[in-house]
Short mmCIF file of C-alpha atoms in Angstrom, two decimals:
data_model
loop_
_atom_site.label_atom_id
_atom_site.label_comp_id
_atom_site.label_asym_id
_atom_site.label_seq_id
_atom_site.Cartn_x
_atom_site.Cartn_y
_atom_site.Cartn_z
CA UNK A 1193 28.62 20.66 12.69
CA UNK A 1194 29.02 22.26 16.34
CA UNK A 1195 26.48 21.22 19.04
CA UNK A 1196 24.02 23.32 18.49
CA UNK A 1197 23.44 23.63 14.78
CA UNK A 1198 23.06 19.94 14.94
CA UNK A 1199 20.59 20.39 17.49
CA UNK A 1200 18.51 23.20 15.57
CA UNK A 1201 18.88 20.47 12.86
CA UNK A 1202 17.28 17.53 14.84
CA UNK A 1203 14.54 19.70 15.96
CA UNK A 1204 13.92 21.28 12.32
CA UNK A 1205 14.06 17.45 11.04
CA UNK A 1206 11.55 16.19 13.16
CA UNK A 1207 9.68 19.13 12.53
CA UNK A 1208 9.38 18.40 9.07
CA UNK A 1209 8.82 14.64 9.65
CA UNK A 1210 5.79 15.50 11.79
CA UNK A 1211 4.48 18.14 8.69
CA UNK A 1212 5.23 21.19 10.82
CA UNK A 1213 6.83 22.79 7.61
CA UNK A 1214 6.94 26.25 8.60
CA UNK A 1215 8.51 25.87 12.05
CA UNK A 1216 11.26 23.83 10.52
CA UNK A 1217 11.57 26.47 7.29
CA UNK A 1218 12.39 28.73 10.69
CA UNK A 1219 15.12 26.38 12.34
CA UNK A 1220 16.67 25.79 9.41
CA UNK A 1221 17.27 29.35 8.33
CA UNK A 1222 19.02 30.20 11.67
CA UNK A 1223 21.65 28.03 10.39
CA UNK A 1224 21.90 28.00 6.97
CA UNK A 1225 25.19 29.30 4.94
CA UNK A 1226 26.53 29.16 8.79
CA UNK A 1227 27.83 25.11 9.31
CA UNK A 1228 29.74 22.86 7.80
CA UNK A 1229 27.07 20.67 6.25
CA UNK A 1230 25.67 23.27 4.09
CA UNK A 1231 24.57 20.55 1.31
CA UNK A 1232 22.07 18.63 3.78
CA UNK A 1233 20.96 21.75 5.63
CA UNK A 1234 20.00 23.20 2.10
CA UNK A 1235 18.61 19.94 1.06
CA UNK A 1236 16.20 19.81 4.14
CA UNK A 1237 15.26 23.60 3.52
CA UNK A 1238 14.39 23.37 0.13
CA UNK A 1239 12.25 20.14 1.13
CA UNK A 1240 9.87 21.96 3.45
CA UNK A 1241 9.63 25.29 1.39
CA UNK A 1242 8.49 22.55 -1.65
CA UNK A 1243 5.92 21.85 1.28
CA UNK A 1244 5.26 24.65 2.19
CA UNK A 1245 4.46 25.82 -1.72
CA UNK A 1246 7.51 28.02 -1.54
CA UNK A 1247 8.58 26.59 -5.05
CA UNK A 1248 11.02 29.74 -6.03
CA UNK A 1249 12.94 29.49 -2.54
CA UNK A 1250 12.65 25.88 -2.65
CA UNK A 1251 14.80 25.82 -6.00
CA UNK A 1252 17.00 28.39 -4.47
CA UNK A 1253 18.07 26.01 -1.71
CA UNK A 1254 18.30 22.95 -3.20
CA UNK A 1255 20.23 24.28 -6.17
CA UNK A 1256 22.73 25.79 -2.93
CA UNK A 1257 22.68 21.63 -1.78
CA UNK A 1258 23.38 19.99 -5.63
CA UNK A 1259 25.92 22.35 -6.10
CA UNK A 1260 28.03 21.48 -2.74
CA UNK A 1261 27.27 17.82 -3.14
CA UNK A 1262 25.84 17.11 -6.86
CA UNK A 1263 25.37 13.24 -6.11
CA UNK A 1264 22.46 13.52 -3.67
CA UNK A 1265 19.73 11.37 -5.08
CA UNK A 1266 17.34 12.71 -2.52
CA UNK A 1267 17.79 16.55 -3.19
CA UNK A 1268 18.17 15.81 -6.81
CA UNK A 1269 14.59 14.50 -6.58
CA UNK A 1270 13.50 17.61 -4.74
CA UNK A 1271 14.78 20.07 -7.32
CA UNK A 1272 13.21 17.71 -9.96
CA UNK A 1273 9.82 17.92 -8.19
CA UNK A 1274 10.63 21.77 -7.37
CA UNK A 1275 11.09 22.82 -11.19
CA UNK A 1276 8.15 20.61 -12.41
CA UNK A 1277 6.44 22.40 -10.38
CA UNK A 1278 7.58 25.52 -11.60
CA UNK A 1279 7.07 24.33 -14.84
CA UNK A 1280 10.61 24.77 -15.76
CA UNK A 1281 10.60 21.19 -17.41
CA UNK A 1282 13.51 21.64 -19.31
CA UNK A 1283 15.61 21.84 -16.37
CA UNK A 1284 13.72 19.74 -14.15
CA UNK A 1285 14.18 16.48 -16.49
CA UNK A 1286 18.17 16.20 -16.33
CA UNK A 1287 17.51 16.86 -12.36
CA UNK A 1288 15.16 14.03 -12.16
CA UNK A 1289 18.14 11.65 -14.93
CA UNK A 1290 20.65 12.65 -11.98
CA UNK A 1291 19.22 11.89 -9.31
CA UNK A 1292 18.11 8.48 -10.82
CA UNK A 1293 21.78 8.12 -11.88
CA UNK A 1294 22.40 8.73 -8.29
CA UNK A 1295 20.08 6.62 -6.80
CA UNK A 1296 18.69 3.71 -9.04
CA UNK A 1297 17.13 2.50 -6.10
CA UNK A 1298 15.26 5.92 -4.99
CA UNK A 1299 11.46 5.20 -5.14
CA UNK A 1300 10.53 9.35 -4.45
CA UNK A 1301 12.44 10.06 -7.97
CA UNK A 1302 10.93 7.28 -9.40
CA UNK A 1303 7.52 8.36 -7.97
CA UNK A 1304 8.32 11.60 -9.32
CA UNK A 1305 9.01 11.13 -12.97
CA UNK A 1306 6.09 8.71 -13.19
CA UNK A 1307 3.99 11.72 -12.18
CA UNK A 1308 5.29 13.49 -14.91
CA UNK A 1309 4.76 10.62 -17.31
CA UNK A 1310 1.25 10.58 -16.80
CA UNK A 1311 0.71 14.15 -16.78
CA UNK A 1312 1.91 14.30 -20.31
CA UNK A 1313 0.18 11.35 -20.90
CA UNK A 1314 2.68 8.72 -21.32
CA UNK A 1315 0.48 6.10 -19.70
CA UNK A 1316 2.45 3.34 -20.82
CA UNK A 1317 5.80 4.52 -19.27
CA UNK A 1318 4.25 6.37 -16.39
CA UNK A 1319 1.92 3.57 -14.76
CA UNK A 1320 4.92 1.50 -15.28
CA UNK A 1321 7.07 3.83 -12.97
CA UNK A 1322 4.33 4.56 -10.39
CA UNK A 1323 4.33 1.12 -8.96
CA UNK A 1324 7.61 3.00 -7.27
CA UNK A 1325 4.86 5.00 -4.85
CA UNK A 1326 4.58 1.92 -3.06
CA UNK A 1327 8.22 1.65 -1.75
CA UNK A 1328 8.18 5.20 -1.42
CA UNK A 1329 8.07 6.81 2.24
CA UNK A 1330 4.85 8.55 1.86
CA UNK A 1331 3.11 5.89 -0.88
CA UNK A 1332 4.40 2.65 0.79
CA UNK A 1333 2.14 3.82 4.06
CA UNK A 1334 -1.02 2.81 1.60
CA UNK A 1335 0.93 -0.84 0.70
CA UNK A 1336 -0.43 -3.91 2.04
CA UNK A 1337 1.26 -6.93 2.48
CA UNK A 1338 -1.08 -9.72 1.80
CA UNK A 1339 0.21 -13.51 1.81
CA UNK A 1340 -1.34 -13.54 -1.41
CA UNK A 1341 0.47 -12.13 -4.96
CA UNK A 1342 -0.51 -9.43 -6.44
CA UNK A 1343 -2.65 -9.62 -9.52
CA UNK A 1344 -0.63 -7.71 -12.33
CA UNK A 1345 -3.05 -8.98 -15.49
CA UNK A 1346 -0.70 -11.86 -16.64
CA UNK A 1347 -2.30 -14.28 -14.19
CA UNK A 1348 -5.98 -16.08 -15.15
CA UNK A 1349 -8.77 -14.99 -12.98
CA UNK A 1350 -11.34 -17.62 -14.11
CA UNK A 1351 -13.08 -19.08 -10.91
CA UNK A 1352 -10.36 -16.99 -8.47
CA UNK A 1353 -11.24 -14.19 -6.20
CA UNK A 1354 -9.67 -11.18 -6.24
CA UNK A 1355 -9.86 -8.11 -3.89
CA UNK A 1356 -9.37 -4.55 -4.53
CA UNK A 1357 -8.56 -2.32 -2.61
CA UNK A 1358 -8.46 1.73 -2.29
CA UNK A 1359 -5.39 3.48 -1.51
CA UNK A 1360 -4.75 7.63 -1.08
CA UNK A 1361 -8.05 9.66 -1.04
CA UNK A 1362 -11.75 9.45 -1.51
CA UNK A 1363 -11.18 10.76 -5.26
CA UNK A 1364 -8.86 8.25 -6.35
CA UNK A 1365 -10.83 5.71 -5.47
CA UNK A 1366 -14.45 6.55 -7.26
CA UNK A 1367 -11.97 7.42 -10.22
CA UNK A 1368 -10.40 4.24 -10.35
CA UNK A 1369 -13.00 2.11 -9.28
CA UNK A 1370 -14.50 2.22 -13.03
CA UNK A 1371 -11.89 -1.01 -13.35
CA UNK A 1372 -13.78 -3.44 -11.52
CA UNK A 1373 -16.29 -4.51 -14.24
CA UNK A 1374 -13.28 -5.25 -16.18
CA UNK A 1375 -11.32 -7.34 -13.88
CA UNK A 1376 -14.87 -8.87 -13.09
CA UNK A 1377 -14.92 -9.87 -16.84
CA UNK A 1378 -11.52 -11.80 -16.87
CA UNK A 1379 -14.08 -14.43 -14.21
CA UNK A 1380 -13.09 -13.54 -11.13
CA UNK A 1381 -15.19 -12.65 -8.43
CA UNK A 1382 -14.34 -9.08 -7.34
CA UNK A 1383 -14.27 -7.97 -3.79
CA UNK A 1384 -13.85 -4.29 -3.01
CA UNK A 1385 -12.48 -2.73 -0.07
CA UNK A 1386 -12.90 0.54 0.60
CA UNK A 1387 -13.06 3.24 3.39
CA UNK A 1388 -16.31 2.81 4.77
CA UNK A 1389 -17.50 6.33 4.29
CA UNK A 1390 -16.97 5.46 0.71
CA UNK A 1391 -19.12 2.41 0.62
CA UNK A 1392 -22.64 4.05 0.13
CA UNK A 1393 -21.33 5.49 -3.01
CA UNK A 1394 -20.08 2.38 -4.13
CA UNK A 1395 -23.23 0.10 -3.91
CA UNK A 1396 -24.56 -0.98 -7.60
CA UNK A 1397 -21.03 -0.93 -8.69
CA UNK A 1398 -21.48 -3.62 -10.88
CA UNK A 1399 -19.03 -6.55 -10.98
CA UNK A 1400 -18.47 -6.31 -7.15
CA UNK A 1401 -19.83 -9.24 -5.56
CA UNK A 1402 -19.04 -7.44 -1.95
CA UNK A 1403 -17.74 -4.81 -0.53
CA UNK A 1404 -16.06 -4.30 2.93
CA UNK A 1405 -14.78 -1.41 5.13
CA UNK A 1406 -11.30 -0.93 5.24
CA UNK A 1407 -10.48 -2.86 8.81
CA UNK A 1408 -13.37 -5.20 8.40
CA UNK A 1409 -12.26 -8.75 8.38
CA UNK A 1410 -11.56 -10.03 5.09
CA UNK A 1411 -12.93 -13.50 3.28
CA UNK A 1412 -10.65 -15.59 1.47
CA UNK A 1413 -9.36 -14.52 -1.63
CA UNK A 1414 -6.81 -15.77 -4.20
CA UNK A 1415 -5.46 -12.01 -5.73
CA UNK A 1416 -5.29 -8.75 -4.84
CA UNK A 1417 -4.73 -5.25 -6.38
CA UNK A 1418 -4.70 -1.74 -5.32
CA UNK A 1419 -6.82 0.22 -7.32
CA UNK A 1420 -4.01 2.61 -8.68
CA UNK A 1421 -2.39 -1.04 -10.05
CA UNK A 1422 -5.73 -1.72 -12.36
CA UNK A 1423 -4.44 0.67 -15.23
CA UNK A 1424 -0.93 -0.94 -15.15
CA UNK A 1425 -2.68 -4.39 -15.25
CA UNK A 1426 -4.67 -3.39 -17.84
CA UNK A 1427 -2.44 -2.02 -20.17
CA UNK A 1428 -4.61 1.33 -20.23
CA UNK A 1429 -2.80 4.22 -22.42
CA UNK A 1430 -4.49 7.59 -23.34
CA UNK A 1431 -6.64 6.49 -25.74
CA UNK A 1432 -7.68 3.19 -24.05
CA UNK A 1433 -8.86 4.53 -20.73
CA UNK A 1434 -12.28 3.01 -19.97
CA UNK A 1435 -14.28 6.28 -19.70
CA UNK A 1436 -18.05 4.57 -20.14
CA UNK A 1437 -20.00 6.60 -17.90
CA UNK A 1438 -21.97 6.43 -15.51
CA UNK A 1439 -20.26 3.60 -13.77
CA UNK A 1440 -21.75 4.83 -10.27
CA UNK A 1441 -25.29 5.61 -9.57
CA UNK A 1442 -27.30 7.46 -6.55
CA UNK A 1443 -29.59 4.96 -4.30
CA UNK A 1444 -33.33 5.98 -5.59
CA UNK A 1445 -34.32 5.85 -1.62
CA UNK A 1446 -31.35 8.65 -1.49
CA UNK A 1447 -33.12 10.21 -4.48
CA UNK A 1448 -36.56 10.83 -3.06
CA UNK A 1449 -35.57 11.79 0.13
CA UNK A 1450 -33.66 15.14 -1.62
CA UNK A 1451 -36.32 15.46 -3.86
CA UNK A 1452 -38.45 16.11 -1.00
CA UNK A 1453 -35.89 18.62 0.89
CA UNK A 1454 -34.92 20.56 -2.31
CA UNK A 1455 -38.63 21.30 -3.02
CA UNK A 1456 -40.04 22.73 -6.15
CA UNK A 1457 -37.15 24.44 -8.51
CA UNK A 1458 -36.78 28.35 -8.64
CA UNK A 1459 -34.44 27.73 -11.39
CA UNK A 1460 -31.55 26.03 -12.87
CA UNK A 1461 -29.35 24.27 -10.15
CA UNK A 1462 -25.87 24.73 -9.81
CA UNK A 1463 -23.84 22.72 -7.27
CA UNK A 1464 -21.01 24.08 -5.74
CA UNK A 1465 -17.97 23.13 -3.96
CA UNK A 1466 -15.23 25.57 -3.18
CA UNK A 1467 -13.06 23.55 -0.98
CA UNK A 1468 -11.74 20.39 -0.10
CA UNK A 1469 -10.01 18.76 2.83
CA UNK A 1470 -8.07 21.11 4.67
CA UNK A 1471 -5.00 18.54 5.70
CA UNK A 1472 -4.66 17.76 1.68
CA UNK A 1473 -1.28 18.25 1.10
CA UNK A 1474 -1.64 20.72 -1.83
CA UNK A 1475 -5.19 22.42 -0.69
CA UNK A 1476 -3.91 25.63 -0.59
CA UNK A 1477 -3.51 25.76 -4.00
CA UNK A 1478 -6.77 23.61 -4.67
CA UNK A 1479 -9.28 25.53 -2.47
CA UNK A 1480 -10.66 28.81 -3.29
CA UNK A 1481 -11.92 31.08 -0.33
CA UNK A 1482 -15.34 31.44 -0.89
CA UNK A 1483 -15.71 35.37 -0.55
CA UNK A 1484 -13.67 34.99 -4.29
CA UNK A 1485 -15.74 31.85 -5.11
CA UNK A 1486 -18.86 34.18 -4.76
CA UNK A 1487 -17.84 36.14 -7.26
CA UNK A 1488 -19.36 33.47 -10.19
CA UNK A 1489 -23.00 33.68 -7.19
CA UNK A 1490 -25.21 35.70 -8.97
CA UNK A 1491 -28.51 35.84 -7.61
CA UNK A 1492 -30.23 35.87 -10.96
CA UNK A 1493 -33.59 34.51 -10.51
CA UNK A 1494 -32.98 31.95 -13.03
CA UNK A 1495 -31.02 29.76 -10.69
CA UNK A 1496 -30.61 28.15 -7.97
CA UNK A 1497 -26.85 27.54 -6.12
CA UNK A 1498 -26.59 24.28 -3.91
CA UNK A 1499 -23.43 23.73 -1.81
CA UNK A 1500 -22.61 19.99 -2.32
CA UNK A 1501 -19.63 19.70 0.64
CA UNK A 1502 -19.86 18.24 4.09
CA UNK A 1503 -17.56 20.54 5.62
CA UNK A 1504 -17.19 24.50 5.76
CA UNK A 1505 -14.48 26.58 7.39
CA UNK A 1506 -15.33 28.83 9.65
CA UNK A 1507 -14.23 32.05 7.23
CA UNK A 1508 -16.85 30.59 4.65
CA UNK A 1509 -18.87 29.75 7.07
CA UNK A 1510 -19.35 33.76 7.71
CA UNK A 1511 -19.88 34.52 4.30
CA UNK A 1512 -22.05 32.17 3.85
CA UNK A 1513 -24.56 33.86 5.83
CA UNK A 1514 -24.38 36.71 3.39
CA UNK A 1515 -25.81 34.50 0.53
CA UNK A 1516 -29.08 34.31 1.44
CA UNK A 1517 -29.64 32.67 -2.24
CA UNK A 1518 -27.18 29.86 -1.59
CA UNK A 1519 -28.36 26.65 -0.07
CA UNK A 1520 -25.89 24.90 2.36
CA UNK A 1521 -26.83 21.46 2.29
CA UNK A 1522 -23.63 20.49 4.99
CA UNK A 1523 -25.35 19.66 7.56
CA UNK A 1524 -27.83 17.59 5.67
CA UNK A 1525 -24.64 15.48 4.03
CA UNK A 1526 -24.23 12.30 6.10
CA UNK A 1527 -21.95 10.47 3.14
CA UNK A 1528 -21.01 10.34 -0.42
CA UNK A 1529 -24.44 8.66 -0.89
CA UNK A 1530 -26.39 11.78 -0.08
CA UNK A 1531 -23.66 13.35 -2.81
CA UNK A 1532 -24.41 11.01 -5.16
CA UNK A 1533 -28.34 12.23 -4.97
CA UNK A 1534 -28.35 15.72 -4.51
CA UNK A 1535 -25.67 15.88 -7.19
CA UNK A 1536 -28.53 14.24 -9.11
CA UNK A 1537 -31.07 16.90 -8.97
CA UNK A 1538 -28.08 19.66 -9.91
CA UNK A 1539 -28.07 21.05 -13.71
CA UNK A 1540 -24.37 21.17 -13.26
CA UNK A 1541 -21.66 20.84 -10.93
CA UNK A 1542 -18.97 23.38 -10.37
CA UNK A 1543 -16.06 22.04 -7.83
CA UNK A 1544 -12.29 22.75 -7.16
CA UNK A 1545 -10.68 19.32 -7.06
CA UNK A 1546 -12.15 17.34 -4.97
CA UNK A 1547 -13.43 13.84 -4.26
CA UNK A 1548 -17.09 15.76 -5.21
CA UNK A 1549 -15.61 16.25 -8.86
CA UNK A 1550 -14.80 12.58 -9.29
CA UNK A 1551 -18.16 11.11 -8.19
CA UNK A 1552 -20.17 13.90 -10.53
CA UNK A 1553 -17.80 12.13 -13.49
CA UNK A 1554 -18.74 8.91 -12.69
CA UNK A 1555 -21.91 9.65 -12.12
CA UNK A 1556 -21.99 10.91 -15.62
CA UNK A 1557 -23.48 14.37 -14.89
CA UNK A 1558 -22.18 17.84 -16.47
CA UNK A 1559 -19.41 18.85 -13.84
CA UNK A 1560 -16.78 21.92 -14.53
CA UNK A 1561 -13.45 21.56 -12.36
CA UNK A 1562 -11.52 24.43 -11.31
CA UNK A 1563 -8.10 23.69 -11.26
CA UNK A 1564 -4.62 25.68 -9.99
CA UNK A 1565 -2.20 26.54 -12.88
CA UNK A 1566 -0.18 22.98 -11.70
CA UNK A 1567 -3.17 20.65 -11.54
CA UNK A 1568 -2.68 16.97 -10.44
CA UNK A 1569 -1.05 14.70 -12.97
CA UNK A 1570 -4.41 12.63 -13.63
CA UNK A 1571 -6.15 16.21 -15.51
CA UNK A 1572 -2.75 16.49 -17.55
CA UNK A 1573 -1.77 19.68 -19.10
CA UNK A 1574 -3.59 22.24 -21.14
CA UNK A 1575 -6.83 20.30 -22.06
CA UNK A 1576 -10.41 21.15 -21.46
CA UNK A 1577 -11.72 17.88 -21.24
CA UNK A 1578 -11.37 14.69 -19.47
CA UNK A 1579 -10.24 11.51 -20.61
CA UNK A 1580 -11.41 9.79 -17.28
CA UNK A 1581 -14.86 11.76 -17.62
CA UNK A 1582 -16.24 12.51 -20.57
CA UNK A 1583 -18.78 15.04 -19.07
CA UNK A 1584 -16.54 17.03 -17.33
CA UNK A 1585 -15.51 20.21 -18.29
CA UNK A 1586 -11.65 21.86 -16.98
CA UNK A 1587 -10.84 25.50 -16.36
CA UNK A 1588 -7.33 26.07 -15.49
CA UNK A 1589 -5.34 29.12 -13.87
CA UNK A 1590 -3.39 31.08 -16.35
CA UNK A 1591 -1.14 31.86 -14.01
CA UNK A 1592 -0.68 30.96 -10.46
CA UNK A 1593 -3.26 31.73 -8.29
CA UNK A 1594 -5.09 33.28 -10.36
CA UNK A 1595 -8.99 32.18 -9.52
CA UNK A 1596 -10.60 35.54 -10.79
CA UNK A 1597 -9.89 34.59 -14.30
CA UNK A 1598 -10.86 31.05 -13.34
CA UNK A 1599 -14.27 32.35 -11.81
CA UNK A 1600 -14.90 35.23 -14.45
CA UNK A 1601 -14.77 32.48 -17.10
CA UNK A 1602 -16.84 30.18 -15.34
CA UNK A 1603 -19.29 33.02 -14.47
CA UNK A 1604 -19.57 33.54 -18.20
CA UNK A 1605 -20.22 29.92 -19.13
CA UNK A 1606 -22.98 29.87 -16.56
CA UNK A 1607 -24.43 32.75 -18.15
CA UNK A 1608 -24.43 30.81 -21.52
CA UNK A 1609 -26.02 27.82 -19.92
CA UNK A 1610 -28.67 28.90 -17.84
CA UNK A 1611 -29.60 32.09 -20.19
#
């Protein structure tokens, strides 16, 4: 490679490293089908176009890369991930065989095919496979490297402590904090870290003795377990998942003090939440604009539309102030314990997939959950319902991007429901 591809390379490559996806897409196309490397400088293309959402492009280019150089476990995994994504499954699986072949050791395929495990609900198989997250680059930034051995459900808890503690997002961890009763029950005492935005949430859980903010100091303790671990340790398959709900519960004090701001009801209330946090790596398929969100807004006067989310974007922001019949509680929203109570006084909750969606479930309260025509593994494929939540509802995309079908359906069930 002459001087200066390699240098459009380096640049493009710490681009991508640094999530600047688009400006490396750019570098990268200067050059490509024009070196002598052509299978890595396809390879890193087709990585930030799968970043970037490009997924048609993205198969393009790393299809170029596996075809120079078919033994590249890492671009293997990329077109694996790339036609999953597609949903072109059939050719996706002998990707994700070859670049296992390729790469026994590669924790991003492993990572990958445990995804798809659990989407189709192989639990057994797939929690099995997605301890690989933690040696993966991205995953293995959440792994913690206590003196201490991990708790993996073989090992007797009776008069040990134990902590737990969150990993990824805010979502993940109300979802999968339902296992700490159960670990609680093996008689250990259970300490919970968490994020200490989270923690408000989190109080009444029951089975937690305590529960610390992530970077507090920590007490002694004798196990430990990330929360994404507990369904591996416990065996959990589809039909096993412990889906009593609620598990969480909003702080009464939190309770009066939105009774008194909501006031006397006009109507039926409907919480909303159109989008999530904009650095999420897929919100841009997640997050609905909310001049199409208002679409499903009617301002019958037999309801009453709450926004349930801390944070607006300055677009929404803008139409917001064209809904004069939609109450922005934002400002109001100091944590998730505030959620926790105004989703209390909703009828329902309607949310894109967000953190909001998995504290409504285990809350136990009617919540519907918009999701993209490739949803994350953990609502599978093709069902309504929830095994996680068993009062959530799920509308999917037909097709991709496609929220007006999405929104015209969920219009019409709100029509059913509130009459």
């Amino acid at each position: 490679m002459n001087p200066y591809h390699a240098l459009l390379v380096a640049e493009a490559l710490d681009a991508a490293l640094t999530g600047r996806h688009a400006e490396a897409e750019a570098l990268l196309k200067l050059i490509a089908g024009a070196n002598d490397d052509p299978a890595y400088v396809f390879y890193l293309l087709g990585h930030v176009q799968y970043h970037l959402g490009q997924y048609e492009e993205a198969a393009i280019a790393l299809g170029v890369s596996v075809g120079v150089e078919p033994n590249q476990g890492s671009a293997q995994n990329d077109l694996a991930a790339t036609l999953f994504a597609l949903g072109r499954e059939a050719e996706a699986v002998p990707a994700i065989e070859r670049a296992l072949t390729a790469r026994p050791d590669l924790a991003e395929a492993e990572e990958t095919w445990s995804i798809e495990l659990l989407r189709a609900g192989r639990f057994r198989e797939g929690w099995r496979h997605y301890e690989a997250r933690m040696r993966s680059a991205i995953g293995g930034q959440f792994r913690r490297d206590f003196a201490q051995p991990q708790w993996t459900g073989e090992e007797s808890l009776a008069g040990r402590t134990i902590l737990l503690h969150a990993e990824q997002g805010a979502g993940d961890t109300f979802q999968f904090a339902r296992y700490a009763p159960m670990v609680a029950a093996r008689g250990a005492t259970v300490l919970l870290e968490a994020y200490p935005g989270l923690l408000p949430a989190l109080r009444g859980l029951a089975g937690v003795s305590a529960l610390i903010g992530r970077g507090e100091a920590l007490p002694p303790f004798d196990f430990h377990c990330p929360l994404l671990s507990l369904p591996l340790a416990f065996d959990t398959e589809l039909h096993t998942v412990p889906a009593d709900v609620p598990y969480l519960s909003a702080a009464p004090e939190k309770m009066l003090e939105w009774r008194m701001r909501l006031g006397p009801r006009a109507g039926r209330r409907v919480g909303i939440v159109f989008s999530g946090n904009p650095k999420h790596p897929d919100d841009a398929r997640r997050s609905v604009p909310l001049v199409q969100f208002a679409r499903l807004l009617s301002p019958a006067g037999n309801r009453e539309f709450h926004v349930l989310q801390n944070e607006i974007r300055e677009a929404d922001r803008y139409v917001l102030e064209l809904l004069p019949h939609v109450q922005d509680h934002s400002s109001m929203i100091a944590d998730f314990a505030d959620t926790a109570a105004l989703i209390s006084w909703m009828d329902v909750v309607v949310s894109v997939d967000t953190a909001v969606a998995h504290l409504g479930g285990a809350l136990g309260w009617p919540v519907w959950t918009l999701l993209p025509s490739r949803a994350d593994w953990r609502w599978m494929t093709e069902r309504e319902d929830s095994p996680w939540y068993p009062t959530m509802w799920l509308i999917r995309q037909k097709r991709a991007g496609d929220w007006e079908s999405v929104l015209d359906e969920t219009a019409r069930r709100l029509d059913e429901l509130l009459g």
